[in-house]
Amino acid sequence: MKKITIIGAGDVGSHIASACIHQNLNAQIYLVDINQKFEEAQILDLKDTLAFTKNTQIAGADLADDVVKQSDIFVITAGVRQKEGEDRISLLDRNIKILKSIKSEIGEVKKSAIVILVTNPVDLLTQSASEIFNLDKKQVFGTGTSLDSSRLKWHLAEALNKKPNEIKAYVLGEHGDSSFVYWSDFKDAKKFSKEQKEKIQNIVRTQAYEIIEGKGSTYFGIGFVTSQILKSIVGNENQIFSLSCCQSGEFGFEDISIGVLARVSNKGVKILNKKLNKEEQKLFDISVKKMQKVLKKCILCKI
């Protein structure tokens, strides 16, 4: 049974745990939070759902516990929450401090461990995490534009009168304002005009702001998406997601984490080196250069 530690028991972390339980994931989940009383309350609430699953187990833990150090998978959701009107990148300095503090408390992790970043800005934190955790690049990745892609699918499904799970379409680039729809890989792209494509792309980019304005944060979508990624790891399913992965020249860049298509297995991620058309490559370049510019200015990102 795989051991999964979810760091951060707030809205996102607890919804990831809940989605894993509902999927009957064959795993022991440890939930960790800086607020121990809150963590204990979340565990009790989640345990009330265990009667409806056969395989999933859940318990609380501290970062320094041996069960945490020996975890097979770490899911990091802890961090400062994005406020209304605030972009994700503005969270970098505060959340990089939290990420370093987490690793310091855990100490050494298994060489085979997989680390999944959910905390924003996810692309920038993923880039730093691979160095902080001293693991192979394929073992450290972020949820990237997987939520954006899920969001895209239901908008396309409504337009095409289909079910969202029938749509195979993805969003690439930054999990943020420079993301873009991978239209050249979508078989029904010709059914949409240029204006319609631009409208859909803008909705996908900005919908999170609408959710945050209305209720403070997003958690249902990212909770379920992350549980699907975990399912692919635990079951070695090789599912394809658009994830924040460290580049090794696949699209013309090195040592920068950004949203690309990747297969997820029990070994981590394998980037799919699929072709982009000229316009998509241009948008990809813009996204990457935006991340590089921010990283260059980030003193705390330098180890």
Coordinates of C-alpha atoms in Angstrom, one line a residue, residues 36-271:
Q36 CA -2.9 20.5 15.0
K37 CA -6.4 21.0 16.3
F38 CA -7.6 21.8 12.8
E39 CA -5.8 18.8 11.4
E40 CA -7.4 16.5 14.0
A41 CA -10.8 17.9 13.2
Q42 CA -10.3 17.3 9.5
I43 CA -9.2 13.7 10.1
L44 CA -12.2 13.0 12.2
D45 CA -14.5 14.4 9.6
L46 CA -12.8 12.5 6.8
K47 CA -12.9 9.2 8.8
D48 CA -16.6 9.5 8.8
T49 CA -16.5 8.6 5.1
L50 CA -14.3 5.5 5.5
A51 CA -17.3 3.1 5.9
F52 CA -17.9 3.6 2.2
T53 CA -14.4 2.6 1.0
K54 CA -12.5 -0.7 1.1
N55 CA -8.9 0.4 0.6
T56 CA -8.2 3.9 1.7
Q57 CA -6.8 4.7 5.1
I58 CA -6.3 8.1 6.7
A59 CA -4.5 9.5 9.7
G60 CA -2.8 12.6 11.0
A61 CA 0.9 13.1 11.3
D62 CA 3.7 15.6 11.9
L63 CA 6.4 16.5 9.4
A64 CA 9.1 15.1 11.5
D65 CA 7.4 11.7 11.9
D66 CA 9.1 8.6 10.4
V67 CA 5.9 7.7 8.5
V68 CA 6.2 11.1 6.7
K69 CA 9.9 10.6 5.9
Q70 CA 9.1 7.2 4.5
S71 CA 6.2 8.4 2.3
D72 CA 6.1 7.3 -1.3
I73 CA 4.3 10.5 -2.5
F74 CA 4.2 14.0 -1.1
V75 CA 1.4 16.4 -2.1
I76 CA 2.1 19.9 -1.1
T77 CA -0.9 22.2 -0.8
A78 CA 0.4 24.4 2.2
G79 CA 0.9 28.0 1.4
V80 CA -0.5 31.5 1.5
R81 CA -3.9 31.7 -0.2
Q82 CA -4.5 33.8 -3.3
K83 CA -6.6 36.9 -2.5
E84 CA -9.3 38.5 -4.6
G85 CA -7.6 40.5 -7.4
E86 CA -4.2 39.0 -6.7
D87 CA -2.3 37.0 -9.3
R88 CA -0.6 33.7 -8.5
I89 CA 3.0 34.9 -9.1
S90 CA 2.7 37.5 -6.3
L91 CA 2.6 34.6 -3.8
L92 CA 6.1 33.3 -4.7
D93 CA 8.2 34.9 -2.0
R94 CA 5.9 33.9 0.8
N95 CA 5.3 30.3 -0.4
I96 CA 9.0 29.6 -1.3
K97 CA 9.7 30.2 2.4
I98 CA 7.0 27.7 3.4
L99 CA 8.3 25.1 1.0
K100 CA 11.8 25.4 2.3
S101 CA 10.5 25.1 5.9
I102 CA 8.6 22.0 5.0
K103 CA 11.6 20.2 3.6
S104 CA 13.7 21.3 6.6
E105 CA 11.3 19.8 9.0
I106 CA 10.9 16.5 7.1
G107 CA 14.6 16.0 6.5
E108 CA 15.7 13.4 4.0
V109 CA 13.1 11.6 2.0
K110 CA 13.2 8.3 0.1
K111 CA 15.2 8.5 -3.2
S112 CA 12.2 7.0 -5.0
A113 CA 9.7 9.5 -3.5
I114 CA 7.5 11.6 -5.8
V115 CA 6.7 15.2 -4.9
I116 CA 3.6 16.9 -6.4
L117 CA 3.2 20.6 -6.0
V118 CA -0.3 22.1 -5.8
T119 CA 0.5 25.4 -4.1
N120 CA 0.7 28.5 -6.3
P121 CA 2.5 29.8 -8.2
V122 CA 2.8 26.1 -9.1
D123 CA 5.3 26.4 -12.0
L124 CA 7.8 28.4 -10.1
L125 CA 7.5 26.4 -6.9
T126 CA 7.9 23.2 -8.9
Q127 CA 11.1 24.5 -10.3
S128 CA 12.5 25.2 -6.9
A129 CA 11.2 22.0 -5.3
S130 CA 13.3 19.7 -7.5
E131 CA 16.4 21.3 -6.0
I132 CA 15.0 21.6 -2.5
F133 CA 14.1 17.9 -2.3
N134 CA 17.2 16.8 -4.2
L135 CA 15.2 14.4 -6.4
D136 CA 15.3 13.5 -10.1
K137 CA 13.3 15.9 -12.2
K138 CA 10.8 13.3 -13.3
Q139 CA 9.9 12.7 -9.6
V140 CA 9.0 16.4 -8.9
F141 CA 6.2 18.0 -10.8
G142 CA 3.2 20.3 -10.3
T143 CA -0.5 20.1 -11.1
G144 CA 0.3 22.8 -13.7
T145 CA -2.5 23.3 -16.2
S146 CA -4.3 20.0 -15.4
L147 CA -7.1 22.0 -13.7
D148 CA -7.2 24.5 -16.5
S149 CA -7.6 21.5 -18.9
S150 CA -10.5 20.1 -16.9
R151 CA -12.1 23.5 -17.0
L152 CA -11.6 23.7 -20.8
K153 CA -13.2 20.3 -21.4
W154 CA -16.5 21.2 -19.8
H155 CA -16.7 24.5 -21.7
L156 CA -15.9 22.7 -25.0
A157 CA -18.4 19.9 -24.1
E158 CA -21.2 22.4 -23.6
A159 CA -20.5 24.1 -26.9
L160 CA -20.4 20.7 -28.7
N161 CA -23.3 19.1 -26.8
K162 CA -21.0 16.3 -25.6
K163 CA -20.0 15.0 -22.2
P164 CA -16.8 16.5 -20.7
N165 CA -15.1 13.0 -20.5
E166 CA -15.5 12.7 -24.2
I167 CA -13.3 15.7 -24.9
K168 CA -9.6 15.3 -25.3
A169 CA -8.2 18.8 -25.2
Y170 CA -5.5 20.5 -23.1
V171 CA -4.2 23.8 -21.8
L172 CA -0.4 24.3 -21.8
G173 CA 2.0 26.9 -20.4
E174 CA 1.8 28.8 -17.2
H175 CA -0.9 27.9 -14.7
G176 CA -1.9 31.6 -14.9
D177 CA -2.6 34.5 -17.2
S178 CA -0.2 33.3 -20.0
S179 CA -1.7 29.8 -20.4
F180 CA -3.0 28.8 -23.8
V181 CA -5.3 26.2 -25.4
Y182 CA -3.5 23.5 -27.4
W183 CA -5.9 23.8 -30.3
S184 CA -3.8 22.0 -32.9
D185 CA -4.1 18.8 -30.8
F186 CA -7.9 19.0 -30.5
K187 CA -9.8 17.2 -33.3
D188 CA -12.9 19.4 -33.2
A189 CA -10.9 22.7 -33.2
K190 CA -12.2 23.6 -36.7
K191 CA -15.7 23.8 -35.4
F192 CA -14.8 27.0 -33.5
S193 CA -14.2 30.4 -35.1
K194 CA -11.2 32.5 -34.1
E195 CA -13.4 34.7 -32.0
Q196 CA -14.9 31.6 -30.2
K197 CA -11.4 30.2 -29.5
E198 CA -10.3 33.5 -28.0
K199 CA -13.4 33.7 -25.9
I200 CA -13.0 30.2 -24.5
Q201 CA -9.2 30.7 -23.9
N202 CA -10.0 33.8 -21.9
I203 CA -12.7 32.1 -19.8
V204 CA -10.2 29.3 -19.0
R205 CA -7.6 31.8 -18.0
T206 CA -9.8 33.9 -15.8
Q207 CA -12.5 31.6 -14.3
A208 CA -10.4 31.1 -11.1
Y209 CA -10.7 34.8 -10.4
E210 CA -14.5 34.6 -10.6
I211 CA -14.5 31.6 -8.2
I212 CA -12.2 33.3 -5.7
E213 CA -14.3 36.5 -5.8
G214 CA -17.4 34.4 -5.1
K215 CA -16.2 32.1 -2.4
G216 CA -12.6 32.7 -1.5
S217 CA -10.8 29.8 -3.2
T218 CA -11.0 26.9 -5.6
Y219 CA -10.9 23.4 -4.2
F220 CA -13.4 20.9 -5.7
G221 CA -11.8 20.9 -9.2
I222 CA -8.1 20.8 -8.0
G223 CA -9.0 18.3 -5.4
F224 CA -10.4 15.8 -7.9
V225 CA -7.8 16.5 -10.5
T226 CA -5.0 15.8 -8.0
S227 CA -6.7 12.6 -6.9
Q228 CA -6.7 11.4 -10.5
I229 CA -3.0 12.1 -10.7
L230 CA -2.4 10.1 -7.5
K231 CA -4.6 7.3 -8.9
S232 CA -2.4 7.1 -12.0
I233 CA 0.8 6.9 -9.8
V234 CA -0.6 4.3 -7.4
G235 CA -2.1 2.1 -10.2
N236 CA 0.8 2.8 -12.6
E237 CA -1.8 3.8 -15.2
N238 CA 0.3 6.1 -17.4
Q239 CA -2.6 8.6 -17.8
I240 CA -1.9 11.8 -19.7
F241 CA -2.2 15.1 -17.9
S242 CA -1.0 18.6 -18.6
L243 CA 1.5 19.1 -15.7
S244 CA 4.2 21.5 -14.6
C245 CA 7.4 19.6 -15.5
C246 CA 11.0 20.6 -15.6
Q247 CA 12.1 21.0 -19.2
S248 CA 15.2 19.3 -20.7
G249 CA 15.1 20.8 -24.2
E250 CA 11.8 19.2 -25.3
F251 CA 10.4 22.5 -26.5
G252 CA 13.6 24.5 -26.7
F253 CA 14.1 25.3 -23.0
E254 CA 16.2 23.8 -20.2
D255 CA 15.7 23.9 -16.4
I256 CA 12.3 25.6 -16.3
S257 CA 9.0 24.1 -15.1
I258 CA 5.9 24.8 -17.2
G259 CA 2.7 23.1 -18.2
V260 CA 3.2 20.3 -20.8
L261 CA 1.6 17.0 -21.6
A262 CA 3.1 14.1 -19.6
R263 CA 2.4 10.5 -18.8
V264 CA 2.2 9.7 -15.1
S265 CA 3.3 6.4 -13.7
N266 CA 4.7 5.0 -10.4
K267 CA 8.1 6.4 -11.5
G268 CA 6.9 9.9 -11.9
V269 CA 6.4 11.8 -15.2
K270 CA 7.5 11.3 -18.8
I271 CA 7.1 14.4 -21.0

